[in-house]
Amino acid sequence: MITLLKEFREFAMRGNVLELAIAVVLGAAFGKIVTALVENIIMPFVGIILGGVNFSSLIVTVGNAEVTYGIFIQAVIDFIIVAFAIFLFVKLINRFKRKEEAKEEAAPVIDPQTELLTEIRDLLKKESM
């Protein structure tokens, strides 16, 4: 049992697992923020543009059952906006990563004295062979 706990601790403490856990928590919080934005700011404007249509009140009655397809439409719109917001967020993060990688990959500038000394060293190696 102790070895199982030790293995689990080692697994959980790996960088990727911790990063994934943090990403899930942040993603859930970000999703709530975007959902609040959609429900409280964007959808009222969409309703005004569409002539005061409130999607959540769209209902079809079939016999004794009420089919609330408006809630489904609202969920689809929420999903599209949340997915687009996350896409923009990831795109922004990737842009910053690329800039950092470009800085790291930039070839180190060799001053002329060092380059000359390197050439002299290489020539001396050739002569001694």
Short mmCIF file of C-alpha atoms in Angstrom, two decimals:
data_model
loop_
_atom_site.label_atom_id
_atom_site.label_comp_id
_atom_site.label_asym_id
_atom_site.label_seq_id
_atom_site.Cartn_x
_atom_site.Cartn_y
_atom_site.Cartn_z
CA MET A 1 0.00 0.00 0.00
CA ILE A 2 2.84 2.39 0.83
CA THR A 3 4.55 1.73 -2.51
CA LEU A 4 1.28 2.43 -4.29
CA LEU A 5 0.99 5.79 -2.53
CA LYS A 6 4.63 6.56 -3.29
CA GLU A 7 4.12 5.78 -6.98
CA PHE A 8 0.98 7.88 -7.06
CA ARG A 9 2.79 10.81 -5.43
CA GLU A 10 5.59 10.58 -8.00
CA PHE A 11 3.02 10.44 -10.80
CA ALA A 12 1.04 13.39 -9.44
CA MET A 13 4.14 15.50 -8.93
CA ARG A 14 5.29 15.23 -12.52
CA GLY A 15 5.18 18.57 -14.27
CA ASN A 16 2.68 17.58 -16.95
CA VAL A 17 0.09 16.32 -14.48
CA LEU A 18 0.29 19.46 -12.37
CA GLU A 19 0.13 21.67 -15.44
CA LEU A 20 -2.91 19.76 -16.68
CA ALA A 21 -4.66 20.11 -13.33
CA ILE A 22 -3.97 23.84 -13.26
CA ALA A 23 -5.18 24.17 -16.85
CA VAL A 24 -8.45 22.38 -16.03
CA VAL A 25 -9.13 24.65 -13.05
CA LEU A 26 -8.28 27.79 -14.99
CA GLY A 27 -10.30 26.59 -17.97
CA ALA A 28 -13.36 26.03 -15.80
CA ALA A 29 -13.02 29.49 -14.26
CA PHE A 30 -12.46 31.06 -17.68
CA GLY A 31 -15.51 29.22 -19.01
CA LYS A 32 -17.66 30.65 -16.20
CA ILE A 33 -16.45 34.15 -16.97
CA VAL A 34 -17.21 33.81 -20.67
CA THR A 35 -20.60 32.20 -19.94
CA ALA A 36 -21.50 35.13 -17.69
CA LEU A 37 -20.41 37.50 -20.45
CA VAL A 38 -22.55 35.68 -23.00
CA GLU A 39 -25.65 35.37 -20.80
CA ASN A 40 -25.59 38.86 -19.30
CA ILE A 41 -24.10 41.08 -21.98
CA ILE A 42 -23.96 39.49 -25.44
CA MET A 43 -27.29 37.62 -25.56
CA PRO A 44 -29.40 40.64 -24.53
CA PHE A 45 -27.87 42.52 -27.47
CA VAL A 46 -28.53 39.56 -29.78
CA GLY A 47 -32.13 39.53 -28.52
CA ILE A 48 -32.50 43.24 -29.29
CA ILE A 49 -31.03 42.78 -32.78
CA LEU A 50 -33.40 39.87 -33.43
CA GLY A 51 -36.41 41.90 -32.33
CA GLY A 52 -36.55 41.06 -28.64
CA VAL A 53 -36.36 37.27 -29.02
CA ASN A 54 -35.45 35.54 -25.77
CA PHE A 55 -34.04 32.15 -26.73
CA SER A 56 -34.65 30.58 -23.33
CA SER A 57 -38.39 31.14 -23.68
CA LEU A 58 -38.70 29.30 -27.00
CA ILE A 59 -40.87 26.28 -26.23
CA VAL A 60 -42.89 23.82 -28.31
CA THR A 61 -45.63 21.84 -26.59
CA VAL A 62 -46.15 18.32 -27.90
CA GLY A 63 -48.98 16.64 -26.03
CA ASN A 64 -48.16 17.03 -22.35
CA ALA A 65 -44.41 17.51 -22.97
CA GLU A 66 -42.72 20.84 -23.39
CA VAL A 67 -39.69 20.88 -25.67
CA THR A 68 -37.51 23.82 -24.64
CA TYR A 69 -35.42 24.09 -27.77
CA GLY A 70 -34.56 27.71 -26.95
CA ILE A 71 -32.33 26.57 -24.09
CA PHE A 72 -30.53 24.29 -26.55
CA ILE A 73 -30.02 27.19 -28.97
CA GLN A 74 -28.70 29.27 -26.08
CA ALA A 75 -26.27 26.49 -25.10
CA VAL A 76 -25.00 26.20 -28.70
CA ILE A 77 -24.41 29.94 -28.91
CA ASP A 78 -22.68 29.87 -25.51
CA PHE A 79 -20.44 27.03 -26.69
CA ILE A 80 -19.47 28.82 -29.90
CA ILE A 81 -18.59 32.02 -28.06
CA VAL A 82 -16.68 30.19 -25.29
CA ALA A 83 -14.78 28.11 -27.85
CA PHE A 84 -13.90 31.23 -29.83
CA ALA A 85 -12.75 33.06 -26.69
CA ILE A 86 -10.55 30.11 -25.67
CA PHE A 87 -9.19 29.93 -29.22
CA LEU A 88 -8.19 33.60 -29.06
CA PHE A 89 -6.64 33.10 -25.61
CA VAL A 90 -4.57 30.10 -26.77
CA LYS A 91 -3.54 31.97 -29.92
CA LEU A 92 -2.31 34.87 -27.77
CA ILE A 93 -0.33 32.55 -25.50
CA ASN A 94 1.22 30.78 -28.51
CA ARG A 95 2.29 34.16 -29.93
CA PHE A 96 4.14 34.93 -26.70
CA LYS A 97 5.75 31.47 -26.71
CA ARG A 98 6.95 31.93 -30.29
CA LYS A 99 8.52 35.27 -29.40
CA GLU A 100 10.35 33.68 -26.45
CA GLU A 101 11.52 30.76 -28.61
CA ALA A 102 12.76 33.16 -31.28
CA LYS A 103 14.80 35.02 -28.68
CA GLU A 104 16.30 31.76 -27.41
CA GLU A 105 17.02 30.45 -30.91
CA ALA A 106 18.78 33.62 -32.05
CA ALA A 107 22.34 32.75 -32.90
CA PRO A 108 24.82 34.12 -30.42
CA VAL A 109 26.76 37.04 -31.84
CA ILE A 110 30.44 36.17 -32.06
CA ASP A 111 32.76 39.10 -31.84
CA PRO A 112 35.43 39.35 -34.58
CA GLN A 113 38.33 38.62 -32.20
CA THR A 114 36.79 35.33 -31.09
CA GLU A 115 36.07 34.38 -34.70
CA LEU A 116 39.66 35.16 -35.71
CA LEU A 117 41.08 33.16 -32.81
CA THR A 118 38.83 30.22 -33.75
CA GLU A 119 40.12 30.32 -37.34
CA ILE A 120 43.74 30.44 -36.14
CA ARG A 121 43.10 27.46 -33.84
CA ASP A 122 41.56 25.48 -36.68
CA LEU A 123 44.47 26.28 -39.00
CA LEU A 124 46.98 25.20 -36.35
CA LYS A 125 45.10 21.91 -35.91
CA LYS A 126 45.29 21.28 -39.67
CA GLU A 127 49.04 21.99 -39.79
CA SER A 128 49.80 19.69 -36.91
CA MET A 129 48.01 16.77 -38.56
#
